[in-house]
Short mmCIF file of C-alpha atoms in Angstrom, two decimals:
data_model
loop_
_atom_site.label_atom_id
_atom_site.label_comp_id
_atom_site.label_asym_id
_atom_site.label_seq_id
_atom_site.Cartn_x
_atom_site.Cartn_y
_atom_site.Cartn_z
CA MET A 429 -22.40 17.47 18.44
CA ASP A 430 -20.29 17.44 15.27
CA ASN A 431 -16.68 18.10 16.27
CA LYS A 432 -15.33 17.71 12.76
CA TYR A 433 -12.66 20.30 12.04
CA THR A 434 -11.76 20.90 8.40
CA VAL A 435 -9.16 22.50 6.18
CA GLY A 436 -11.66 25.16 5.11
CA GLN A 437 -12.28 26.13 8.74
CA TYR A 438 -8.56 26.16 9.49
CA LEU A 439 -7.88 28.77 6.82
CA VAL A 440 -10.77 30.96 8.01
CA ASP A 441 -9.62 30.75 11.64
CA ARG A 442 -6.07 31.74 10.76
CA LEU A 443 -7.26 34.73 8.73
CA LEU A 444 -9.47 35.82 11.62
CA GLU A 445 -6.52 35.47 13.96
CA LEU A 446 -4.63 37.95 11.76
CA LYS A 447 -7.53 40.43 12.20
CA LEU A 448 -8.94 40.09 8.70
CA GLU A 449 -12.53 41.39 8.63
CA HIS A 450 -13.24 41.52 4.88
CA LEU A 451 -12.53 39.16 1.99
CA PHE A 452 -12.74 40.39 -1.61
CA SER A 453 -14.16 37.67 -3.79
CA ILE A 454 -15.35 36.78 -7.27
CA ALA A 455 -17.80 33.88 -7.54
CA GLY A 456 -16.21 30.79 -9.09
CA ASP A 457 -17.27 27.15 -8.90
CA TYR A 458 -13.87 25.96 -7.65
CA SER A 459 -13.92 28.40 -4.71
CA ILE A 460 -17.61 28.95 -4.04
CA ASP A 461 -18.05 26.15 -1.50
CA TRP A 462 -15.29 27.51 0.74
CA VAL A 463 -16.67 31.05 0.51
CA ASN A 464 -20.30 30.05 1.09
CA ASN A 465 -19.81 27.36 3.73
CA TYR A 466 -16.89 28.74 5.72
CA VAL A 467 -16.31 32.45 5.12
CA GLU A 468 -19.93 33.61 5.01
CA PRO A 469 -20.85 32.08 8.42
CA SER A 470 -17.70 33.58 10.01
CA HIS A 471 -16.94 37.12 11.18
CA ILE A 472 -15.28 37.87 7.85
CA GLN A 473 -17.56 39.84 5.53
CA VAL A 474 -17.44 38.80 1.89
CA ILE A 475 -17.15 41.77 -0.48
CA GLU A 476 -18.37 40.58 -3.86
CA GLU A 477 -16.14 42.35 -6.38
CA VAL A 478 -16.75 42.89 -10.09
CA ASN A 479 -13.44 41.53 -11.41
CA GLU A 480 -10.24 40.01 -10.09
CA LEU A 481 -7.99 42.98 -10.84
CA ASN A 482 -10.19 45.33 -8.84
CA ALA A 483 -10.40 42.74 -6.06
CA GLY A 484 -6.61 42.61 -5.92
CA TYR A 485 -6.25 46.37 -5.78
CA ALA A 486 -8.95 46.56 -3.10
CA ALA A 487 -7.16 43.94 -0.99
CA ASP A 488 -3.94 45.91 -1.43
CA GLY A 489 -5.53 49.17 -0.26
CA TYR A 490 -7.11 47.34 2.68
CA ALA A 491 -3.82 45.74 3.71
CA ARG A 492 -1.95 49.05 3.73
CA LEU A 493 -4.11 50.16 6.66
CA ARG A 494 -4.93 46.84 8.38
CA GLY A 495 -1.67 44.91 7.95
CA ILE A 496 -3.36 42.06 6.04
CA GLY A 497 -5.70 41.84 3.07
CA ALA A 498 -7.15 38.89 1.15
CA LEU A 499 -9.00 37.96 -2.01
CA CYS A 500 -10.47 34.70 -3.24
CA VAL A 501 -10.67 33.82 -6.93
CA THR A 502 -11.08 30.76 -9.11
CA TYR A 503 -8.46 28.86 -11.06
CA SER A 504 -6.54 30.41 -14.01
CA ALA A 505 -9.31 32.47 -15.64
CA GLY A 506 -9.77 34.25 -12.34
CA ALA A 507 -6.35 34.06 -10.71
CA LEU A 508 -4.40 35.19 -13.75
CA SER A 509 -6.58 38.30 -13.97
CA ALA A 510 -5.24 39.28 -10.54
CA VAL A 511 -1.55 38.96 -11.50
CA ASN A 512 -0.96 42.70 -11.96
CA ALA A 513 -2.42 43.55 -8.54
CA ILE A 514 -0.34 40.87 -6.80
CA ALA A 515 2.79 41.99 -8.64
CA GLY A 516 2.25 45.54 -7.39
CA ALA A 517 1.76 44.31 -3.83
CA TYR A 518 4.97 42.30 -4.10
CA VAL A 519 7.00 45.29 -5.30
CA GLU A 520 5.59 47.60 -2.62
CA LYS A 521 5.71 45.11 0.27
CA VAL A 522 1.97 44.87 0.92
CA PRO A 523 0.74 41.73 2.79
CA VAL A 524 -2.04 40.33 0.58
CA VAL A 525 -3.27 36.71 0.67
CA LEU A 526 -4.49 35.33 -2.66
CA ILE A 527 -6.67 32.23 -2.20
CA ASN A 528 -7.17 30.39 -5.47
CA GLY A 529 -10.00 27.83 -5.63
CA THR A 530 -8.53 24.98 -7.65
CA PRO A 531 -9.83 21.88 -9.48
CA SER A 532 -9.85 18.61 -7.54
CA ILE A 533 -7.12 15.98 -7.56
CA GLN A 534 -9.39 13.76 -9.65
CA ARG A 535 -9.93 16.46 -12.29
CA THR A 536 -6.21 17.21 -12.34
CA LEU A 537 -5.13 13.58 -12.77
CA THR A 538 -7.76 12.97 -15.43
CA PHE A 539 -6.50 15.95 -17.43
CA GLU A 540 -2.84 15.07 -17.04
CA GLN A 541 -3.26 11.38 -17.86
CA THR A 542 -5.95 11.46 -20.57
CA GLY A 543 -6.11 15.02 -21.89
CA PHE A 544 -9.79 15.35 -20.88
CA SER A 545 -9.88 18.96 -19.74
CA SER A 546 -11.96 20.65 -17.08
CA HIS A 547 -12.75 24.33 -17.56
CA HIS A 548 -9.98 26.83 -16.74
CA PHE A 549 -7.19 24.27 -17.14
CA ILE A 550 -4.14 25.39 -19.11
CA SER A 551 -1.37 22.84 -18.58
CA GLY A 552 -2.23 20.98 -15.42
CA ARG A 553 -1.49 21.47 -11.77
CA GLU A 554 1.60 23.66 -12.11
CA THR A 555 0.41 26.59 -14.24
CA ASP A 556 -0.97 29.03 -11.67
CA LEU A 557 1.46 27.98 -8.97
CA GLN A 558 4.46 28.63 -11.18
CA VAL A 559 3.15 32.04 -12.25
CA PHE A 560 2.65 33.22 -8.67
CA GLU A 561 5.93 31.80 -7.38
CA TYR A 562 7.63 34.74 -9.10
CA ILE A 563 5.51 37.47 -7.47
CA THR A 564 4.79 36.14 -3.96
CA THR A 565 6.95 35.38 -0.96
CA ALA A 566 5.29 31.95 -0.59
CA ALA A 567 3.19 29.86 -2.97
CA VAL A 568 1.61 26.66 -1.67
CA ARG A 569 -0.79 24.03 -3.00
CA ILE A 570 -3.15 22.52 -0.41
CA ASP A 571 -3.72 19.03 -1.80
CA SER A 572 -3.43 17.07 1.46
CA PRO A 573 -5.45 17.62 4.66
CA ASP A 574 -2.54 16.33 6.72
CA LEU A 575 -0.15 18.92 5.30
CA ALA A 576 -2.71 21.74 5.13
CA PRO A 577 -2.07 23.26 8.59
CA MET A 578 1.69 23.37 8.05
CA LEU A 579 1.42 24.85 4.55
CA ILE A 580 -1.19 27.46 5.50
CA ASP A 581 0.83 28.50 8.54
CA TYR A 582 4.00 28.74 6.47
CA ALA A 583 2.37 30.95 3.85
CA LEU A 584 0.67 33.28 6.33
CA THR A 585 3.80 33.56 8.47
CA GLN A 586 5.78 34.54 5.40
CA CYS A 587 3.11 37.11 4.56
CA ILE A 588 3.31 38.93 7.91
CA THR A 589 7.09 38.56 8.14
CA GLU A 590 8.13 39.72 4.68
CA MET A 591 5.07 42.01 4.32
CA ARG A 592 4.54 40.67 0.83
CA PRO A 593 1.74 38.74 -0.88
CA VAL A 594 1.36 34.97 -0.64
CA TYR A 595 -0.53 32.49 -2.79
CA ILE A 596 -2.63 29.62 -1.40
CA GLU A 597 -4.04 27.08 -3.86
CA LEU A 598 -7.08 25.51 -2.17
CA LEU A 599 -8.32 22.38 -3.95
CA GLU A 600 -12.09 22.06 -4.10
CA ASP A 601 -12.08 18.47 -2.73
CA ILE A 602 -9.78 19.28 0.22
CA VAL A 603 -11.90 22.02 1.80
CA ASP A 604 -14.23 19.67 3.75
CA LEU A 605 -11.59 17.13 4.82
CA GLU A 606 -10.56 16.90 8.46
CA CYS A 607 -7.30 18.33 9.73
CA ASP A 608 -5.66 19.27 13.02
CA ARG A 609 -6.73 22.44 14.79
CA PRO A 610 -4.26 25.33 15.14
CA ALA A 611 -1.62 24.49 17.73
CA LYS A 612 -0.41 27.98 18.62
CA ALA A 613 -0.85 31.55 17.46
CA LEU A 614 0.86 32.78 14.33
CA LYS A 615 3.53 35.42 14.68
CA ALA A 616 6.02 37.03 12.35
CA ALA A 617 9.41 35.36 12.18
CA ARG A 618 12.30 37.25 13.73
CA ILE A 619 14.53 39.29 11.44
CA PHE A 620 18.11 38.61 12.49
CA SER A 621 21.00 41.02 12.11
CA ASN A 622 24.62 39.96 11.81
CA PRO A 623 26.06 41.25 15.14
CA GLN A 624 29.31 42.53 13.64
CA SER A 625 27.63 44.18 10.66
CA LEU A 626 25.04 45.78 12.93
CA ARG A 627 27.64 47.11 15.37
CA GLN A 628 29.83 48.53 12.62
CA SER A 629 26.87 50.18 10.91
CA ILE A 630 25.58 51.77 14.12
CA ASP A 631 29.04 53.15 14.91
CA GLN A 632 29.53 54.43 11.37
CA ILE A 633 26.17 56.24 11.25
CA ASN A 634 26.37 57.49 14.82
CA GLU A 635 29.75 59.09 14.11
CA ARG A 636 28.39 60.86 11.06
CA LEU A 637 25.37 62.14 12.99
CA GLU A 638 27.64 63.51 15.70
CA ASN A 639 30.03 65.23 13.30
CA ALA A 640 27.67 66.46 10.59
CA ALA A 641 27.02 70.18 10.59
CA LYS A 642 23.68 69.95 8.76
CA PRO A 643 22.26 66.41 9.04
CA LEU A 644 18.86 65.37 7.69
CA ILE A 645 16.66 62.28 8.14
CA TRP A 646 14.86 60.82 5.11
CA ILE A 647 11.93 58.64 6.21
CA GLY A 648 11.04 55.83 3.81
CA VAL A 649 8.16 53.44 3.36
CA GLU A 650 9.73 50.56 5.33
CA ILE A 651 9.12 52.59 8.50
CA ASP A 652 5.41 52.04 7.89
CA ARG A 653 5.48 48.55 6.44
CA PHE A 654 7.38 47.08 9.39
CA GLY A 655 5.54 49.00 12.12
CA LEU A 656 8.50 51.21 13.08
CA ARG A 657 6.69 54.55 13.30
CA GLU A 658 7.04 54.91 17.08
CA LYS A 659 10.74 53.99 16.99
CA ALA A 660 11.32 56.50 14.20
CA GLU A 661 9.50 59.22 16.12
CA ASP A 662 11.60 58.46 19.22
CA LEU A 663 14.78 58.80 17.18
CA LEU A 664 13.64 62.08 15.65
CA ARG A 665 12.79 63.48 19.08
CA GLN A 666 16.20 62.42 20.35
CA LEU A 667 18.18 63.78 17.40
CA LYS A 668 16.17 67.01 17.05
CA ILE A 669 16.95 67.33 13.35
CA PRO A 670 14.50 67.82 10.47
CA TYR A 671 13.18 65.03 8.32
CA VAL A 672 11.65 64.60 4.88
CA THR A 673 9.63 61.77 3.37
CA GLU A 674 9.12 60.57 -0.22
CA LEU A 675 5.93 60.15 -2.24
CA LEU A 676 5.76 56.44 -1.33
CA SER A 677 6.14 57.28 2.36
CA LYS A 678 4.22 60.56 2.38
CA ALA A 679 2.35 61.04 5.69
CA VAL A 680 3.84 57.91 7.28
CA LEU A 681 4.42 60.33 10.15
CA SER A 682 2.36 63.44 10.80
CA GLU A 683 2.96 66.31 8.41
CA ASP A 684 2.01 68.62 11.28
CA ASP A 685 5.20 67.62 13.13
CA ALA A 686 7.51 70.54 13.90
CA LEU A 687 10.49 68.63 12.49
CA PHE A 688 8.78 67.72 9.21
CA ALA A 689 10.32 69.71 6.37
CA GLY A 690 8.39 68.32 3.40
CA VAL A 691 8.30 65.58 0.79
CA PHE A 692 11.49 65.06 -1.19
CA ASP A 693 11.01 63.69 -4.69
CA GLY A 694 13.75 65.26 -6.76
CA GLN A 695 12.99 68.35 -8.80
CA SER A 696 9.27 68.04 -8.12
CA SER A 697 9.85 68.86 -4.45
CA ALA A 698 9.17 72.29 -2.99
CA ALA A 699 12.08 74.71 -3.48
CA SER A 700 12.68 74.86 0.28
CA VAL A 701 12.99 71.04 0.43
CA GLN A 702 15.42 70.95 -2.48
CA GLU A 703 17.49 73.64 -0.76
CA LEU A 704 17.48 71.70 2.53
CA VAL A 705 18.64 68.50 0.84
CA THR A 706 21.32 70.28 -1.18
CA ASP A 707 22.60 72.01 1.93
CA SER A 708 22.80 68.81 4.04
CA ASP A 709 26.21 67.27 4.63
CA PHE A 710 24.77 63.94 5.85
CA ILE A 711 21.40 62.32 5.08
CA LEU A 712 20.23 59.23 6.95
CA ALA A 713 17.70 57.46 4.73
CA LEU A 714 15.69 55.06 6.90
CA GLY A 715 13.69 52.52 4.87
CA VAL A 716 13.94 54.52 1.63
CA TRP A 717 13.73 52.68 -1.69
CA LEU A 718 15.48 54.27 -4.64
CA THR A 719 13.15 54.60 -7.64
CA ASP A 720 12.94 56.93 -10.61
CA ILE A 721 9.77 58.36 -9.08
CA ASN A 722 11.57 59.65 -5.98
CA ALA A 723 14.61 60.77 -7.99
CA LEU A 724 12.76 62.79 -10.67
CA GLY A 725 15.73 64.46 -12.26
CA TRP A 726 17.81 64.61 -9.06
CA PRO A 727 21.22 62.88 -8.92
CA THR A 728 21.38 60.81 -5.74
CA ASP A 729 24.29 61.85 -3.51
CA PHE A 730 25.62 58.45 -2.41
CA GLU A 731 28.69 60.00 -0.77
CA HIS A 732 26.61 61.89 1.77
CA THR A 733 23.56 59.59 2.10
CA ALA A 734 23.41 56.42 4.19
CA PHE A 735 20.64 54.13 2.95
CA VAL A 736 19.30 51.67 5.54
CA SER A 737 16.77 49.48 3.75
CA LEU A 738 16.25 45.99 2.35
CA ASP A 739 18.28 44.64 5.34
CA THR A 740 21.44 46.41 4.17
CA VAL A 741 23.38 49.61 4.84
CA LYS A 742 24.86 51.49 1.89
CA TYR A 743 26.93 54.64 2.50
CA GLY A 744 29.49 55.77 -0.05
CA ALA A 745 31.90 52.87 -0.47
CA TYR A 746 30.63 51.27 2.75
CA PHE A 747 28.27 48.31 2.37
CA SER A 748 27.00 46.02 5.10
CA ALA A 749 24.53 43.17 4.66
CA GLN A 750 22.07 41.58 7.09
CA VAL A 751 21.32 44.70 9.10
CA SER A 752 17.73 44.99 10.28
CA LEU A 753 16.23 48.47 10.09
CA ALA A 754 14.57 47.97 13.49
CA ASP A 755 17.83 46.85 15.10
CA LEU A 756 19.75 49.77 13.67
CA ILE A 757 17.22 52.32 14.96
CA ASP A 758 17.36 50.64 18.39
CA GLY A 759 21.15 50.89 18.33
CA LEU A 760 21.08 54.58 17.49
CA LEU A 761 18.58 55.21 20.29
CA GLU A 762 20.89 53.43 22.72
CA LYS A 763 23.82 55.59 21.63
CA GLY A 764 21.79 58.58 22.76
CA VAL A 765 23.29 61.12 20.40
CA THR A 766 21.40 64.44 20.47
CA ARG A 767 21.61 67.53 18.30
CA GLY A 768 20.39 71.09 18.43
CA THR A 769 17.41 71.70 16.19
CA ARG A 770 18.56 72.72 12.70
CA TYR A 771 16.77 75.73 11.34
CA PHE A 772 14.73 75.16 8.20
CA SER A 773 11.77 76.76 6.47
CA ARG A 774 8.76 74.60 5.74
CA PRO A 775 7.02 74.82 2.38
CA PRO A 776 4.10 77.26 2.66
CA VAL A 777 0.64 75.74 2.46
CA PRO A 778 -0.92 77.20 -0.71
CA GLU A 779 -4.03 79.25 -0.18
CA ALA A 780 -7.18 78.77 -2.19
CA PRO A 781 -7.24 81.07 -5.22
CA GLU A 782 -9.03 84.34 -4.61
CA GLY A 783 -9.87 84.83 -8.27
CA ASN A 784 -13.22 84.70 -9.97
CA LEU A 785 -15.06 81.45 -9.21
CA ALA A 786 -16.25 81.56 -12.80
CA ASN A 787 -12.69 81.03 -14.07
CA PRO A 788 -11.90 77.72 -15.80
CA ILE A 789 -9.97 75.16 -13.74
CA THR A 790 -6.32 74.39 -14.44
CA TYR A 791 -4.37 71.39 -13.12
CA GLN A 792 -2.36 73.56 -10.74
CA GLY A 793 -5.40 75.63 -9.85
CA PHE A 794 -7.21 72.47 -8.78
CA TYR A 795 -4.41 71.59 -6.35
CA ASP A 796 -4.30 75.15 -5.04
CA PHE A 797 -8.05 74.97 -4.42
CA ILE A 798 -8.47 71.53 -2.82
CA PRO A 799 -6.34 71.80 0.40
CA GLU A 800 -9.09 73.60 2.35
CA PHE A 801 -11.17 70.40 2.14
CA ILE A 802 -8.41 68.10 3.46
CA GLY A 803 -8.47 67.83 7.24
CA LYS A 804 -7.33 65.54 10.03
CA ASP A 805 -10.03 63.00 9.15
CA THR A 806 -9.16 62.81 5.45
CA ILE A 807 -7.34 59.90 3.81
CA VAL A 808 -5.86 61.02 0.49
CA GLY A 809 -5.03 58.73 -2.42
CA SER A 810 -3.36 59.43 -5.75
CA ASP A 811 -3.12 57.36 -8.90
CA ALA A 812 -0.16 57.01 -11.27
CA SER A 813 -0.82 60.16 -13.27
CA MET A 814 0.00 63.85 -13.21
CA ASN A 815 -1.83 63.75 -9.88
CA TYR A 816 1.41 62.42 -8.34
CA PHE A 817 2.87 65.90 -8.72
CA GLY A 818 -0.09 67.82 -7.37
CA SER A 819 -0.73 65.50 -4.42
CA LEU A 820 2.96 65.43 -3.45
CA LEU A 821 2.69 68.98 -2.10
CA LEU A 822 -0.67 68.56 -0.34
CA LYS A 823 -0.56 68.74 3.43
CA VAL A 824 -1.89 65.49 4.96
CA PRO A 825 -1.84 66.03 8.74
CA THR A 826 -2.75 62.56 10.06
CA PRO A 827 -0.20 59.72 9.96
CA ARG A 828 -0.89 56.84 7.55
CA SER A 829 -3.44 58.90 5.62
CA PHE A 830 -1.87 58.96 2.16
CA ILE A 831 -2.10 56.08 -0.32
CA SER A 832 -0.20 55.76 -3.59
CA GLN A 833 1.39 52.92 -5.49
CA SER A 834 4.24 55.12 -6.66
CA SER A 835 6.94 52.46 -7.00
CA TYR A 836 5.05 49.94 -9.17
CA SER A 837 2.80 52.72 -10.53
CA ALA A 838 0.02 50.70 -12.16
CA ILE A 839 -2.35 53.16 -13.81
CA GLY A 840 -5.89 52.57 -12.52
CA TYR A 841 -4.86 51.35 -9.06
CA ILE A 842 -6.33 54.01 -6.81
CA GLY A 843 -10.07 53.69 -7.69
CA PRO A 844 -10.49 50.05 -6.58
CA ALA A 845 -7.84 50.49 -3.85
CA ALA A 846 -10.20 53.08 -2.37
CA THR A 847 -12.76 50.29 -1.91
CA GLY A 848 -10.37 48.51 0.44
CA VAL A 849 -9.30 51.72 2.16
CA CYS A 850 -12.95 52.64 2.85
CA LEU A 851 -13.50 49.27 4.54
CA ALA A 852 -10.24 49.42 6.53
CA LYS A 853 -10.38 53.04 7.74
CA GLU A 854 -11.76 54.38 11.00
CA SER A 855 -15.45 55.31 10.93
CA HIS A 856 -14.76 59.05 11.31
CA GLN A 857 -12.38 59.18 8.32
CA ARG A 858 -13.28 60.12 4.75
CA VAL A 859 -11.46 58.93 1.64
CA MET A 860 -10.61 61.41 -1.12
CA ILE A 861 -8.74 60.20 -4.20
CA PHE A 862 -7.30 61.77 -7.34
CA ALA A 863 -7.32 59.78 -10.58
CA GLY A 864 -6.36 60.53 -14.13
CA ASP A 865 -9.01 59.96 -16.76
CA GLY A 866 -6.95 57.28 -18.54
CA GLY A 867 -6.37 55.30 -15.36
CA PHE A 868 -9.98 55.60 -14.27
CA GLN A 869 -11.15 54.11 -17.57
CA MET A 870 -9.23 50.94 -16.70
CA THR A 871 -10.99 50.20 -13.40
CA ALA A 872 -14.17 52.31 -13.41
CA GLN A 873 -16.24 49.32 -12.23
CA CYS A 874 -14.98 50.12 -8.72
CA LEU A 875 -17.99 52.43 -8.52
CA SER A 876 -20.25 49.38 -8.67
CA THR A 877 -18.72 47.69 -5.62
CA GLN A 878 -18.53 50.95 -3.68
CA THR A 879 -22.18 51.74 -4.40
CA ARG A 880 -23.30 48.20 -3.56
CA PHE A 881 -21.68 48.36 -0.11
CA GLU A 882 -22.59 52.02 0.53
CA LEU A 883 -18.98 53.17 0.65
CA ASN A 884 -18.43 56.89 0.18
CA PRO A 885 -15.07 57.80 -1.33
CA ILE A 886 -14.86 61.11 -3.15
CA ILE A 887 -13.27 60.38 -6.52
CA PHE A 888 -11.84 63.26 -8.55
CA VAL A 889 -11.25 62.30 -12.17
CA ILE A 890 -9.00 64.91 -13.76
CA ASP A 891 -10.31 64.95 -17.32
CA ASN A 892 -7.71 66.26 -19.77
CA GLY A 893 -8.38 63.72 -22.51
CA ILE A 894 -4.90 62.20 -22.55
CA TYR A 895 -2.58 59.79 -20.82
CA GLY A 896 -0.82 62.83 -19.42
CA VAL A 897 1.89 61.13 -17.41
CA GLU A 898 2.86 58.87 -20.32
CA GLN A 899 3.18 61.88 -22.61
CA TRP A 900 5.16 63.69 -19.89
CA LEU A 901 7.57 60.79 -19.49
CA ALA A 902 8.11 60.51 -23.26
CA ASP A 903 8.16 64.15 -24.39
CA THR A 904 6.94 67.25 -22.55
CA ALA A 905 6.96 69.51 -25.61
CA ALA A 906 3.24 68.90 -26.15
CA PHE A 907 2.46 70.61 -22.84
CA ARG A 908 4.28 73.72 -24.07
CA GLY A 909 2.28 73.68 -27.31
CA THR A 910 5.30 73.09 -29.53
CA LYS A 911 4.42 69.53 -30.60
CA PRO A 912 1.21 67.51 -30.92
CA PHE A 913 0.37 64.84 -28.35
CA TYR A 914 1.29 61.30 -29.30
CA LYS A 915 -1.69 59.59 -30.88
CA SER A 916 -1.22 56.66 -28.47
CA CYS A 917 -1.75 59.06 -25.55
CA LEU A 918 -5.09 60.41 -26.78
CA LEU A 919 -8.18 59.03 -25.00
CA HIS A 920 -11.71 58.40 -26.13
CA ARG A 921 -13.61 60.97 -24.07
CA TRP A 922 -16.08 59.71 -21.48
CA ASN A 923 -18.72 61.67 -19.64
CA TYR A 924 -17.46 60.39 -16.29
CA SER A 925 -20.07 62.13 -14.17
CA LYS A 926 -22.81 60.19 -15.98
CA LEU A 927 -21.37 56.92 -14.66
CA ALA A 928 -23.19 57.87 -11.46
CA ASP A 929 -26.45 57.12 -13.28
CA VAL A 930 -25.12 53.73 -14.40
CA PHE A 931 -23.90 52.61 -10.99
CA GLY A 932 -26.40 54.39 -8.75
CA CYS A 933 -24.13 56.87 -7.00
CA GLN A 934 -23.69 60.66 -7.33
CA GLY A 935 -21.71 62.59 -9.90
CA TRP A 936 -20.75 66.10 -10.96
CA LYS A 937 -19.00 67.58 -13.99
CA VAL A 938 -17.14 70.80 -13.29
CA HIS A 939 -15.36 73.36 -15.46
CA THR A 940 -15.02 76.31 -13.05
CA TYR A 941 -13.91 76.81 -9.46
CA GLY A 942 -17.45 77.73 -8.45
CA GLU A 943 -18.77 74.47 -9.87
CA LEU A 944 -15.91 72.62 -8.18
CA LYS A 945 -16.76 74.13 -4.80
CA ASP A 946 -20.42 73.17 -5.12
CA ALA A 947 -19.48 69.63 -6.16
CA VAL A 948 -17.07 69.11 -3.26
CA LEU A 949 -19.63 70.35 -0.75
CA GLY A 950 -22.22 68.06 -2.31
CA ALA A 951 -19.85 65.09 -2.18
CA LEU A 952 -18.97 65.75 1.45
CA SER A 953 -22.67 65.61 2.34
CA ASN A 954 -23.14 62.31 0.47
CA SER A 955 -22.47 59.59 3.04
CA ASN A 956 -24.08 56.54 1.40
CA SER A 957 -22.36 56.13 -1.95
CA PRO A 958 -19.26 57.14 -3.88
CA SER A 959 -19.13 60.61 -5.37
CA ILE A 960 -17.44 61.06 -8.74
CA ILE A 961 -16.37 64.57 -9.67
CA GLN A 962 -15.25 65.02 -13.27
CA VAL A 963 -12.81 67.95 -13.31
CA VAL A 964 -12.30 69.24 -16.85
CA VAL A 965 -8.88 70.84 -17.46
CA PRO A 966 -7.00 71.74 -20.67
CA ALA A 967 -4.85 68.99 -22.15
CA THR A 968 -1.75 71.19 -21.95
CA SER A 969 -2.30 72.07 -18.27
CA ILE A 970 0.01 70.34 -15.77
CA PRO A 971 1.00 70.98 -12.13
CA ASP A 972 3.71 73.60 -11.64
CA ASN A 973 6.11 71.11 -10.06
CA ALA A 974 6.08 69.03 -13.25
CA THR A 975 7.25 71.85 -15.52
CA TRP A 976 10.96 71.33 -14.76
CA LYS A 977 11.21 68.50 -17.30
CA LYS A 978 12.05 69.97 -20.72
CA SER A 979 12.22 66.91 -22.96
#
């Protein structure tokens, strides 16, 4: 019996240990032996993607639900196409493993010493590694079988500790060489708090919670990324005060919860949420990241808001470093402070329009219409577009059932991310995503992968013929009809529904609410392929909660 244990097997076993079940991959000669000889025979299913950018976005979407995602590409020509996806995962703390099949030591030395180049080379062994060092929490080059176990373990441990992407350069001639077997199970490294800083921060925040007349909790994305949902729920039950989320952390906890007041993203929030925030004399922001997307025209009140995130506490002039979010929540739970429930009014759930189903669809009308089709088994996703505004106010009842990349905000993310979400979700769940037409043009090949693997996301492409969010950010006058749209924001019009014929899935083009209803019902009954619904709206039509911006 052959007891040979190799570097290629070591990497597969460690990924399996971390519960990875799917690997997104693009065929490349420097990586193909590892994929064919080690991944394919394992319990990891290879998902053959159409390009590296889509593979990266799919791995990102997968990791948001599963806690780990991975893609395998080939050197430079492949890896550098995935840079934008890995950068987004780095910004948003998503644990993605990028495995880059790399030319052999012999090829590398020949190129460096003689100038004889192998395909994909740019400037030798450092090019890809140096690029990814800036956008990963660990970047390693596996060019020795003796060092391979240590380097792989280091990278993967960093991935699950920092919840950020890592880069593993796997040389083609190292894969089949023998190495030691795993010695012990991987586990995330401990996050240490400075005892004095932690104690002072707990006392400071506890005192404010006890003395505040109208406190509020602001739940941020770190609650999800670091697996703190149960601790956060325990604290909310103990405090008995309302909480809000942000677009990046929407539906981290159930939006059916009695204490949930709504999503707070500046002036795009519901009026009742804005009133609640304005009226609060102390806001405890747990794991919230400050971005222009969750400010949206709202001046942050640093004097009355304590931000606990990025291992620091910031409250007015008070600043304390090396304070773990988990440790601080534990400390507040131990203090045992309780409050009476503060009265607040929740934003009303909009009802479907009762007007004529023959009426043309508007952007806001679409978001008034769609909530009746979103239930407890629906995972909702939104792309960087005017859909951010409409989806912000949708009710998503089940925890961890909303996906957006609203901090990095790469247009085109959500279509291929839905591929990963479909593979990571529970079998009873259905994925429904909202894309702008400009963003969808960037990554439309996601339909190919989804059709190939019989995945069934429902993809709404809001077709207004423009890069709406870019125009909105630059100058909103065009939406009021007082100025023309910037030429750079005008799109070449596609017949998106006809892409279903190209890729072998199902598609609809809708102009009225009656057509929209028929299309949604048809998509819900389609279980074996993606459904693309092209929703035609006027170029000047935007969601109501985006109209506050006047310039």
